[in-house]
Amino acid sequence: MLKMMLPELPDYYTDDLIKNALKEDINYIDVTTDLLIQAGSRGEARIIAKEDGVLAGIGIASRVFRLLDSTAELTHMNDGQSFKKGDKIAEIKASAAAILKAERTALNFLQHMSGIATYTQHCVEAVSGTGVQITDTRKTLPGLRVLQKYAVLCGGGCNHRFNLTSAAMIKDNHADFFGGSVSTAIKTLRERVGHMVVIEAEVRDFEQLREAIDAGADVIMLDNMNTDMMREAVKITAARAKLEASGNITLQNIRETAETGIDIISLGALSHSVKALDLSLQLRTCLHKQTHC
């Protein structure tokens, strides 16, 4: 499967997220590790897959270890790679204390992001051959949006707008301020927005769909329409705007939705309720036999 080139998540952007997570978990002392593990002990560990999946967040997990031990050495699979149950995802050589302190934070990021990438890949595979794009939404966990949207890319999906500045999107509540007139909202916004800004409009019925088309919306979201309505919407639109399906779409009905002829399927479930992937860290050995791990 061809996936888009993955961007690199820069340390200056993600370090605050990681440090906050470490501070939340460690506070100022790990009363088990700091009082049990002899200073200077070195350890070797590996991260093992407990189920099949797609990797996302290995750079974040690696950074967790390196923030606690700048001498940490890691070899690992790459984000976007598929793996099987039992595969070795990564190997870590570092301070034994750093490995033990970093374990939960690193796995929290890695399991959550890999869960998103894995579910995204299932959705992408389900619509294979239809030409439909699978995208995320803004239904993300506060503070983790960049990581969750990156994980969607790792699974072969695409990103919807990152935030309210990225693109204009007229929702039903916006249109209601104009008496429910989608066309008035689009025309008013078009007069005020910059030429580089895409305008998307959410519609609930065919009357609003026709309004959005005539007003020049770039993308039209078909909100909670069934597949029969979507097929009719495709005919009405006649490729004059891109059509996005959203609402009540699952892995079970996503193929049927894609085959209606729409262009985009957006799923909040990619980020707001995805199951974390089962990965585990195993501290295998102490590298210095004279110390205790």
PDB file of C-alpha atoms in Angstrom:
ATOM      1  CA  MET A   1       0.000   0.000   0.000  1.00  0.00           C
ATOM      2  CA  LEU A   2       1.360   3.426  -0.980  1.00  0.00           C
ATOM      3  CA  LYS A   3       1.411   5.858   1.927  1.00  0.00           C
ATOM      4  CA  MET A   4       2.167   9.542   1.814  1.00  0.00           C
ATOM      5  CA  MET A   5       5.611  10.655   2.922  1.00  0.00           C
ATOM      6  CA  LEU A   6       5.583  11.053   6.693  1.00  0.00           C
ATOM      7  CA  PRO A   7       6.637  14.422   8.094  1.00  0.00           C
ATOM      8  CA  GLU A   8       9.160  14.479  10.916  1.00  0.00           C
ATOM      9  CA  LEU A   9       7.818  15.600  14.275  1.00  0.00           C
ATOM     10  CA  PRO A  10      10.424  18.094  15.532  1.00  0.00           C
ATOM     11  CA  ASP A  11      11.703  17.878  19.108  1.00  0.00           C
ATOM     12  CA  TYR A  12      10.948  21.562  19.730  1.00  0.00           C
ATOM     13  CA  TYR A  13       7.276  20.852  19.070  1.00  0.00           C
ATOM     14  CA  THR A  14       6.893  17.613  20.989  1.00  0.00           C
ATOM     15  CA  ASP A  15       9.291  17.957  23.934  1.00  0.00           C
ATOM     16  CA  ASP A  16       6.823  19.917  26.055  1.00  0.00           C
ATOM     17  CA  LEU A  17       4.218  17.173  25.588  1.00  0.00           C
ATOM     18  CA  ILE A  18       6.714  14.508  26.591  1.00  0.00           C
ATOM     19  CA  LYS A  19       8.100  16.446  29.558  1.00  0.00           C
ATOM     20  CA  ASN A  20       4.621  17.126  30.891  1.00  0.00           C
ATOM     21  CA  ALA A  21       3.817  13.428  30.620  1.00  0.00           C
ATOM     22  CA  LEU A  22       7.033  12.508  32.438  1.00  0.00           C
ATOM     23  CA  LYS A  23       6.398  15.046  35.184  1.00  0.00           C
ATOM     24  CA  GLU A  24       2.873  13.702  35.602  1.00  0.00           C
ATOM     25  CA  ASP A  25       4.175  10.143  35.983  1.00  0.00           C
ATOM     26  CA  ILE A  26       7.425  10.617  37.902  1.00  0.00           C
ATOM     27  CA  ASN A  27       6.878  13.901  39.733  1.00  0.00           C
ATOM     28  CA  TYR A  28      10.325  14.308  41.339  1.00  0.00           C
ATOM     29  CA  ILE A  29      11.115  10.721  42.393  1.00  0.00           C
ATOM     30  CA  ASP A  30      10.346   7.163  41.386  1.00  0.00           C
ATOM     31  CA  VAL A  31      10.160   5.604  44.847  1.00  0.00           C
ATOM     32  CA  THR A  32      10.618   2.091  43.442  1.00  0.00           C
ATOM     33  CA  THR A  33      13.393   2.567  40.911  1.00  0.00           C
ATOM     34  CA  ASP A  34      15.367   5.310  42.691  1.00  0.00           C
ATOM     35  CA  LEU A  35      15.517   3.330  45.927  1.00  0.00           C
ATOM     36  CA  LEU A  36      16.023  -0.090  44.370  1.00  0.00           C
ATOM     37  CA  ILE A  37      18.282   0.244  41.327  1.00  0.00           C
ATOM     38  CA  GLN A  38      21.966   0.914  41.891  1.00  0.00           C
ATOM     39  CA  ALA A  39      23.254   4.101  40.261  1.00  0.00           C
ATOM     40  CA  GLY A  40      25.251   3.435  37.114  1.00  0.00           C
ATOM     41  CA  SER A  41      23.440   0.204  36.241  1.00  0.00           C
ATOM     42  CA  ARG A  42      22.890  -0.253  32.552  1.00  0.00           C
ATOM     43  CA  GLY A  43      20.047  -2.187  31.015  1.00  0.00           C
ATOM     44  CA  GLU A  44      18.873  -3.625  27.745  1.00  0.00           C
ATOM     45  CA  ALA A  45      15.191  -3.811  26.886  1.00  0.00           C
ATOM     46  CA  ARG A  46      12.981  -4.487  23.940  1.00  0.00           C
ATOM     47  CA  ILE A  47       9.460  -3.514  22.964  1.00  0.00           C
ATOM     48  CA  ILE A  48       7.411  -6.441  21.701  1.00  0.00           C
ATOM     49  CA  ALA A  49       4.119  -6.463  19.787  1.00  0.00           C
ATOM     50  CA  LYS A  50       1.362  -8.417  21.515  1.00  0.00           C
ATOM     51  CA  GLU A  51      -0.902  -8.118  18.458  1.00  0.00           C
ATOM     52  CA  ASP A  52      -0.696  -7.225  14.763  1.00  0.00           C
ATOM     53  CA  GLY A  53      -0.645  -3.540  13.911  1.00  0.00           C
ATOM     54  CA  VAL A  54       0.900  -0.476  12.296  1.00  0.00           C
ATOM     55  CA  LEU A  55       3.610   1.489  14.068  1.00  0.00           C
ATOM     56  CA  ALA A  56       3.207   5.156  14.961  1.00  0.00           C
ATOM     57  CA  GLY A  57       5.048   7.249  17.537  1.00  0.00           C
ATOM     58  CA  ILE A  58       8.397   5.475  17.676  1.00  0.00           C
ATOM     59  CA  GLY A  59      10.192   8.827  17.455  1.00  0.00           C
ATOM     60  CA  ILE A  60       8.189  10.114  20.425  1.00  0.00           C
ATOM     61  CA  ALA A  61       8.870   6.947  22.430  1.00  0.00           C
ATOM     62  CA  SER A  62      12.584   7.152  21.601  1.00  0.00           C
ATOM     63  CA  ARG A  63      12.671  10.765  22.731  1.00  0.00           C
ATOM     64  CA  VAL A  64      11.177   9.766  26.100  1.00  0.00           C
ATOM     65  CA  PHE A  65      14.138   7.467  26.759  1.00  0.00           C
ATOM     66  CA  ARG A  66      16.693  10.012  25.542  1.00  0.00           C
ATOM     67  CA  LEU A  67      15.281  12.783  27.713  1.00  0.00           C
ATOM     68  CA  LEU A  68      15.906  10.569  30.739  1.00  0.00           C
ATOM     69  CA  ASP A  69      19.255   9.273  29.471  1.00  0.00           C
ATOM     70  CA  SER A  70      21.049  11.233  26.758  1.00  0.00           C
ATOM     71  CA  THR A  71      23.314   8.210  26.125  1.00  0.00           C
ATOM     72  CA  ALA A  72      20.398   5.890  25.324  1.00  0.00           C
ATOM     73  CA  GLU A  73      20.873   3.835  22.154  1.00  0.00           C
ATOM     74  CA  LEU A  74      17.802   2.677  20.217  1.00  0.00           C
ATOM     75  CA  THR A  75      17.255   0.548  17.153  1.00  0.00           C
ATOM     76  CA  HIS A  76      13.690   0.230  15.956  1.00  0.00           C
ATOM     77  CA  MET A  77      11.176  -0.255  13.181  1.00  0.00           C
ATOM     78  CA  ASN A  78       9.910   2.830  11.365  1.00  0.00           C
ATOM     79  CA  ASP A  79       6.577   4.586  11.703  1.00  0.00           C
ATOM     80  CA  GLY A  80       4.107   3.366   9.111  1.00  0.00           C
ATOM     81  CA  GLN A  81       5.522  -0.166   9.113  1.00  0.00           C
ATOM     82  CA  SER A  82       3.185  -3.083   9.697  1.00  0.00           C
ATOM     83  CA  PHE A  83       4.141  -5.755  12.208  1.00  0.00           C
ATOM     84  CA  LYS A  84       2.885  -9.064  13.516  1.00  0.00           C
ATOM     85  CA  LYS A  85       2.259 -10.344  17.012  1.00  0.00           C
ATOM     86  CA  GLY A  86       5.610 -11.265  18.559  1.00  0.00           C
ATOM     87  CA  ASP A  87       7.699  -8.904  16.410  1.00  0.00           C
ATOM     88  CA  LYS A  88      10.383  -6.806  18.066  1.00  0.00           C
ATOM     89  CA  ILE A  89       9.447  -3.166  17.630  1.00  0.00           C
ATOM     90  CA  ALA A  90      12.501  -1.633  19.279  1.00  0.00           C
ATOM     91  CA  GLU A  91      15.595  -2.412  21.299  1.00  0.00           C
ATOM     92  CA  ILE A  92      16.888   0.007  23.940  1.00  0.00           C
ATOM     93  CA  LYS A  93      20.278   0.172  25.647  1.00  0.00           C
ATOM     94  CA  ALA A  94      20.367   2.771  28.397  1.00  0.00           C
ATOM     95  CA  SER A  95      20.528   3.405  32.094  1.00  0.00           C
ATOM     96  CA  ALA A  96      18.434   0.722  33.775  1.00  0.00           C
ATOM     97  CA  ALA A  97      16.731   3.399  35.862  1.00  0.00           C
ATOM     98  CA  ALA A  98      15.913   5.463  32.768  1.00  0.00           C
ATOM     99  CA  ILE A  99      14.377   2.450  31.027  1.00  0.00           C
ATOM    100  CA  LEU A 100      12.180   1.685  34.019  1.00  0.00           C
ATOM    101  CA  LYS A 101      11.108   5.307  34.469  1.00  0.00           C
ATOM    102  CA  ALA A 102      10.437   5.868  30.769  1.00  0.00           C
ATOM    103  CA  GLU A 103       8.550   2.614  30.207  1.00  0.00           C
ATOM    104  CA  ARG A 104       4.971   3.690  30.904  1.00  0.00           C
ATOM    105  CA  THR A 105       5.188   7.129  29.295  1.00  0.00           C
ATOM    106  CA  ALA A 106       6.867   5.759  26.168  1.00  0.00           C
ATOM    107  CA  LEU A 107       4.336   2.940  25.858  1.00  0.00           C
ATOM    108  CA  ASN A 108       1.375   5.259  26.478  1.00  0.00           C
ATOM    109  CA  PHE A 109       2.367   7.360  23.467  1.00  0.00           C
ATOM    110  CA  LEU A 110       3.333   4.361  21.333  1.00  0.00           C
ATOM    111  CA  GLN A 111       0.262   2.238  22.088  1.00  0.00           C
ATOM    112  CA  HIS A 112      -2.199   5.082  21.559  1.00  0.00           C
ATOM    113  CA  MET A 113      -0.641   6.336  18.336  1.00  0.00           C
ATOM    114  CA  SER A 114      -0.178   2.816  16.941  1.00  0.00           C
ATOM    115  CA  GLY A 115      -3.819   2.077  17.746  1.00  0.00           C
ATOM    116  CA  ILE A 116      -4.842   5.060  15.634  1.00  0.00           C
ATOM    117  CA  ALA A 117      -2.516   4.061  12.786  1.00  0.00           C
ATOM    118  CA  THR A 118      -3.792   0.487  12.842  1.00  0.00           C
ATOM    119  CA  TYR A 119      -7.475   1.416  12.770  1.00  0.00           C
ATOM    120  CA  THR A 120      -6.784   3.986  10.051  1.00  0.00           C
ATOM    121  CA  GLN A 121      -5.112   1.326   7.927  1.00  0.00           C
ATOM    122  CA  HIS A 122      -8.132  -0.967   8.345  1.00  0.00           C
ATOM    123  CA  CYS A 123     -10.379   1.845   7.072  1.00  0.00           C
ATOM    124  CA  VAL A 124      -8.060   2.678   4.182  1.00  0.00           C
ATOM    125  CA  GLU A 125      -7.880  -0.971   3.141  1.00  0.00           C
ATOM    126  CA  ALA A 126     -11.663  -1.277   3.369  1.00  0.00           C
ATOM    127  CA  VAL A 127     -12.162   1.437   0.720  1.00  0.00           C
ATOM    128  CA  SER A 128      -9.258   0.366  -1.485  1.00  0.00           C
ATOM    129  CA  GLY A 129      -9.909   0.935  -5.178  1.00  0.00           C
ATOM    130  CA  THR A 130     -12.682   3.494  -4.706  1.00  0.00           C
ATOM    131  CA  GLY A 131     -10.435   6.565  -4.742  1.00  0.00           C
ATOM    132  CA  VAL A 132     -11.967   7.789  -1.480  1.00  0.00           C
ATOM    133  CA  GLN A 133      -9.735   9.544   1.061  1.00  0.00           C
ATOM    134  CA  ILE A 134      -9.975   8.580   4.735  1.00  0.00           C
ATOM    135  CA  THR A 135      -9.479  11.593   6.994  1.00  0.00           C
ATOM    136  CA  ASP A 136      -9.529  12.454  10.666  1.00  0.00           C
ATOM    137  CA  THR A 137     -11.454  15.266  12.389  1.00  0.00           C
ATOM    138  CA  ARG A 138     -10.879  17.790  15.190  1.00  0.00           C
ATOM    139  CA  LYS A 139     -12.350  15.317  17.687  1.00  0.00           C
ATOM    140  CA  THR A 140      -8.971  14.816  19.311  1.00  0.00           C
ATOM    141  CA  LEU A 141      -7.720  14.620  22.882  1.00  0.00           C
ATOM    142  CA  PRO A 142      -6.730  18.091  24.168  1.00  0.00           C
ATOM    143  CA  GLY A 143      -3.023  18.687  23.719  1.00  0.00           C
ATOM    144  CA  LEU A 144      -2.445  15.562  21.616  1.00  0.00           C
ATOM    145  CA  ARG A 145      -3.865  16.664  18.259  1.00  0.00           C
ATOM    146  CA  VAL A 146      -0.554  16.805  16.429  1.00  0.00           C
ATOM    147  CA  LEU A 147       0.354  13.286  17.576  1.00  0.00           C
ATOM    148  CA  GLN A 148      -3.053  11.851  16.722  1.00  0.00           C
ATOM    149  CA  LYS A 149      -3.146  13.424  13.281  1.00  0.00           C
ATOM    150  CA  TYR A 150       0.412  12.251  12.627  1.00  0.00           C
ATOM    151  CA  ALA A 151      -0.667   8.712  13.573  1.00  0.00           C
ATOM    152  CA  VAL A 152      -3.470   8.904  10.986  1.00  0.00           C
ATOM    153  CA  LEU A 153      -0.824   9.615   8.335  1.00  0.00           C
ATOM    154  CA  CYS A 154       1.160   6.597   9.553  1.00  0.00           C
ATOM    155  CA  GLY A 155      -1.895   4.436   8.853  1.00  0.00           C
ATOM    156  CA  GLY A 156      -2.227   5.728   5.287  1.00  0.00           C
ATOM    157  CA  GLY A 157      -5.003   8.242   5.983  1.00  0.00           C
ATOM    158  CA  CYS A 158      -5.115  11.984   5.333  1.00  0.00           C
ATOM    159  CA  ASN A 159      -5.577  14.942   7.636  1.00  0.00           C
ATOM    160  CA  HIS A 160      -8.660  17.130   7.693  1.00  0.00           C
ATOM    161  CA  ARG A 161      -8.100  20.747   8.805  1.00  0.00           C
ATOM    162  CA  PHE A 162      -5.726  20.942  11.752  1.00  0.00           C
ATOM    163  CA  ASN A 163      -7.559  23.749  13.527  1.00  0.00           C
ATOM    164  CA  LEU A 164     -10.053  26.575  13.012  1.00  0.00           C
ATOM    165  CA  THR A 165      -7.438  28.637  11.155  1.00  0.00           C
ATOM    166  CA  SER A 166      -6.574  25.990   8.576  1.00  0.00           C
ATOM    167  CA  ALA A 167      -9.787  26.206   6.547  1.00  0.00           C
ATOM    168  CA  ALA A 168     -13.268  27.670   6.770  1.00  0.00           C
ATOM    169  CA  MET A 169     -16.069  25.258   7.593  1.00  0.00           C
ATOM    170  CA  ILE A 170     -19.676  26.393   7.851  1.00  0.00           C
ATOM    171  CA  LYS A 171     -21.452  24.092  10.280  1.00  0.00           C
ATOM    172  CA  ASP A 172     -25.188  23.974  10.918  1.00  0.00           C
ATOM    173  CA  ASN A 173     -24.837  26.364  13.857  1.00  0.00           C
ATOM    174  CA  HIS A 174     -23.100  28.923  11.630  1.00  0.00           C
ATOM    175  CA  ALA A 175     -25.852  28.677   9.011  1.00  0.00           C
ATOM    176  CA  ASP A 176     -28.520  29.012  11.705  1.00  0.00           C
ATOM    177  CA  PHE A 177     -27.254  32.526  12.408  1.00  0.00           C
ATOM    178  CA  PHE A 178     -28.296  33.309   8.824  1.00  0.00           C
ATOM    179  CA  GLY A 179     -31.759  31.830   9.234  1.00  0.00           C
ATOM    180  CA  GLY A 180     -30.567  28.425   8.102  1.00  0.00           C
ATOM    181  CA  SER A 181     -29.376  29.804   4.769  1.00  0.00           C
ATOM    182  CA  VAL A 182     -26.198  27.958   3.798  1.00  0.00           C
ATOM    183  CA  SER A 183     -25.828  30.032   0.632  1.00  0.00           C
ATOM    184  CA  THR A 184     -25.929  33.347   2.512  1.00  0.00           C
ATOM    185  CA  ALA A 185     -23.308  32.103   4.956  1.00  0.00           C
ATOM    186  CA  ILE A 186     -21.024  30.923   2.126  1.00  0.00           C
ATOM    187  CA  LYS A 187     -21.376  34.131   0.091  1.00  0.00           C
ATOM    188  CA  THR A 188     -20.787  36.327   3.137  1.00  0.00           C
ATOM    189  CA  LEU A 189     -17.709  34.351   4.128  1.00  0.00           C
ATOM    190  CA  ARG A 190     -16.355  34.308   0.562  1.00  0.00           C
ATOM    191  CA  GLU A 191     -16.408  38.103   0.489  1.00  0.00           C
ATOM    192  CA  ARG A 192     -14.365  38.300   3.686  1.00  0.00           C
ATOM    193  CA  VAL A 193     -11.937  35.414   3.562  1.00  0.00           C
ATOM    194  CA  GLY A 194      -8.541  35.306   1.851  1.00  0.00           C
ATOM    195  CA  HIS A 195      -8.195  33.720  -1.576  1.00  0.00           C
ATOM    196  CA  MET A 196      -6.117  30.827  -0.195  1.00  0.00           C
ATOM    197  CA  VAL A 197      -8.788  29.632   2.240  1.00  0.00           C
ATOM    198  CA  VAL A 198     -10.925  26.642   1.287  1.00  0.00           C
ATOM    199  CA  ILE A 199     -14.595  26.840   2.254  1.00  0.00           C
ATOM    200  CA  GLU A 200     -16.462  23.717   3.306  1.00  0.00           C
ATOM    201  CA  ALA A 201     -20.164  23.667   4.148  1.00  0.00           C
ATOM    202  CA  GLU A 202     -22.122  21.096   6.121  1.00  0.00           C
ATOM    203  CA  VAL A 203     -25.558  20.231   4.691  1.00  0.00           C
ATOM    204  CA  ARG A 204     -28.416  18.165   6.075  1.00  0.00           C
ATOM    205  CA  ASP A 205     -30.679  17.807   3.033  1.00  0.00           C
ATOM    206  CA  PHE A 206     -30.789  18.255  -0.736  1.00  0.00           C
ATOM    207  CA  GLU A 207     -32.107  21.810  -0.523  1.00  0.00           C
ATOM    208  CA  GLN A 208     -29.049  22.882   1.464  1.00  0.00           C
ATOM    209  CA  LEU A 209     -26.846  20.844  -0.888  1.00  0.00           C
ATOM    210  CA  ARG A 210     -28.107  22.791  -3.907  1.00  0.00           C
ATOM    211  CA  GLU A 211     -27.594  26.059  -2.021  1.00  0.00           C
ATOM    212  CA  ALA A 212     -24.003  25.122  -1.206  1.00  0.00           C
ATOM    213  CA  ILE A 213     -23.250  24.150  -4.807  1.00  0.00           C
ATOM    214  CA  ASP A 214     -24.735  27.345  -6.248  1.00  0.00           C
ATOM    215  CA  ALA A 215     -22.894  29.479  -3.682  1.00  0.00           C
ATOM    216  CA  GLY A 216     -19.556  27.956  -4.703  1.00  0.00           C
ATOM    217  CA  ALA A 217     -18.546  25.809  -1.734  1.00  0.00           C
ATOM    218  CA  ASP A 218     -15.263  23.995  -2.391  1.00  0.00           C
ATOM    219  CA  VAL A 219     -16.192  20.988  -0.244  1.00  0.00           C
ATOM    220  CA  ILE A 220     -19.623  19.902   0.979  1.00  0.00           C
ATOM    221  CA  MET A 221     -20.078  17.666   4.000  1.00  0.00           C
ATOM    222  CA  LEU A 222     -23.058  15.322   3.873  1.00  0.00           C
ATOM    223  CA  ASP A 223     -24.008  15.158   7.524  1.00  0.00           C
ATOM    224  CA  ASN A 224     -25.423  11.822   8.691  1.00  0.00           C
ATOM    225  CA  MET A 225     -26.946  10.977   5.317  1.00  0.00           C
ATOM    226  CA  ASN A 226     -27.671   7.346   4.488  1.00  0.00           C
ATOM    227  CA  THR A 227     -26.103   5.746   1.425  1.00  0.00           C
ATOM    228  CA  ASP A 228     -29.173   6.227  -0.780  1.00  0.00           C
ATOM    229  CA  MET A 229     -29.102   9.955  -0.029  1.00  0.00           C
ATOM    230  CA  MET A 230     -25.363  10.063  -0.691  1.00  0.00           C
ATOM    231  CA  ARG A 231     -25.823   8.500  -4.141  1.00  0.00           C
ATOM    232  CA  GLU A 232     -28.447  11.099  -4.974  1.00  0.00           C
ATOM    233  CA  ALA A 233     -26.178  13.853  -3.638  1.00  0.00           C
ATOM    234  CA  VAL A 234     -23.401  12.670  -5.960  1.00  0.00           C
ATOM    235  CA  LYS A 235     -25.782  12.947  -8.934  1.00  0.00           C
ATOM    236  CA  ILE A 236     -26.989  16.412  -7.905  1.00  0.00           C
ATOM    237  CA  THR A 237     -23.457  17.709  -7.334  1.00  0.00           C
ATOM    238  CA  ALA A 238     -22.122  16.393 -10.643  1.00  0.00           C
ATOM    239  CA  ALA A 239     -18.494  16.967  -9.561  1.00  0.00           C
ATOM    240  CA  ARG A 240     -19.030  20.710  -8.986  1.00  0.00           C
ATOM    241  CA  ALA A 241     -17.664  20.314  -5.449  1.00  0.00           C
ATOM    242  CA  LYS A 242     -15.942  17.615  -3.451  1.00  0.00           C
ATOM    243  CA  LEU A 243     -18.291  15.621  -1.244  1.00  0.00           C
ATOM    244  CA  GLU A 244     -17.399  14.476   2.256  1.00  0.00           C
ATOM    245  CA  ALA A 245     -19.383  11.871   4.166  1.00  0.00           C
ATOM    246  CA  SER A 246     -19.417  12.073   7.942  1.00  0.00           C
ATOM    247  CA  GLY A 247     -21.440  10.644  10.807  1.00  0.00           C
ATOM    248  CA  ASN A 248     -22.334   7.080  11.812  1.00  0.00           C
ATOM    249  CA  ILE A 249     -19.667   5.551   9.579  1.00  0.00           C
ATOM    250  CA  THR A 250     -18.019   2.398  10.890  1.00  0.00           C
ATOM    251  CA  LEU A 251     -15.625  -0.223   9.582  1.00  0.00           C
ATOM    252  CA  GLN A 252     -18.683  -2.337   8.826  1.00  0.00           C
ATOM    253  CA  ASN A 253     -20.379   0.178   6.504  1.00  0.00           C
ATOM    254  CA  ILE A 254     -17.417   2.212   5.262  1.00  0.00           C
ATOM    255  CA  ARG A 255     -17.070   0.292   1.980  1.00  0.00           C
ATOM    256  CA  GLU A 256     -20.728   0.787   1.129  1.00  0.00           C
ATOM    257  CA  THR A 257     -20.334   4.487   1.918  1.00  0.00           C
ATOM    258  CA  ALA A 258     -17.272   4.801  -0.312  1.00  0.00           C
ATOM    259  CA  GLU A 259     -19.038   3.105  -3.227  1.00  0.00           C
ATOM    260  CA  THR A 260     -21.701   5.853  -3.355  1.00  0.00           C
ATOM    261  CA  GLY A 261     -19.227   8.013  -5.292  1.00  0.00           C
ATOM    262  CA  ILE A 262     -18.326  10.530  -2.584  1.00  0.00           C
ATOM    263  CA  ASP A 263     -14.729  11.797  -2.354  1.00  0.00           C
ATOM    264  CA  ILE A 264     -13.884  11.883   1.342  1.00  0.00           C
ATOM    265  CA  ILE A 265     -14.883  10.011   4.485  1.00  0.00           C
ATOM    266  CA  SER A 266     -14.057  11.682   7.797  1.00  0.00           C
ATOM    267  CA  LEU A 267     -14.160   9.692  11.008  1.00  0.00           C
ATOM    268  CA  GLY A 268     -13.943  11.111  14.517  1.00  0.00           C
ATOM    269  CA  ALA A 269     -13.481   7.522  15.716  1.00  0.00           C
ATOM    270  CA  LEU A 270      -9.929   7.531  14.367  1.00  0.00           C
ATOM    271  CA  SER A 271      -8.909   9.693  17.313  1.00  0.00           C
ATOM    272  CA  HIS A 272     -11.604  10.067  19.957  1.00  0.00           C
ATOM    273  CA  SER A 273     -12.278   6.429  20.818  1.00  0.00           C
ATOM    274  CA  VAL A 274      -9.671   4.217  19.207  1.00  0.00           C
ATOM    275  CA  LYS A 275      -8.362   1.194  21.139  1.00  0.00           C
ATOM    276  CA  ALA A 276      -4.717   1.327  22.213  1.00  0.00           C
ATOM    277  CA  LEU A 277      -2.550  -1.340  20.636  1.00  0.00           C
ATOM    278  CA  ASP A 278      -1.085  -3.985  22.958  1.00  0.00           C
ATOM    279  CA  LEU A 279       2.688  -3.534  23.214  1.00  0.00           C
ATOM    280  CA  SER A 280       4.989  -4.447  26.084  1.00  0.00           C
ATOM    281  CA  LEU A 281       8.482  -3.565  27.241  1.00  0.00           C
ATOM    282  CA  GLN A 282      10.725  -6.323  28.551  1.00  0.00           C
ATOM    283  CA  LEU A 283      13.901  -5.468  30.491  1.00  0.00           C
ATOM    284  CA  ARG A 284      16.018  -8.372  29.320  1.00  0.00           C
ATOM    285  CA  THR A 285      19.361  -8.096  31.067  1.00  0.00           C
ATOM    286  CA  CYS A 286      21.783  -5.961  33.009  1.00  0.00           C
ATOM    287  CA  LEU A 287      24.720  -4.962  30.806  1.00  0.00           C
ATOM    288  CA  HIS A 288      27.124  -4.661  33.767  1.00  0.00           C
ATOM    289  CA  LYS A 289      27.085  -7.917  35.671  1.00  0.00           C
ATOM    290  CA  GLN A 290      28.686  -6.419  38.750  1.00  0.00           C
ATOM    291  CA  THR A 291      25.702  -4.168  39.367  1.00  0.00           C
ATOM    292  CA  HIS A 292      22.132  -5.003  40.180  1.00  0.00           C
ATOM    293  CA  CYS A 293      19.255  -4.328  37.740  1.00  0.00           C
TER     294      CYS A 293
END
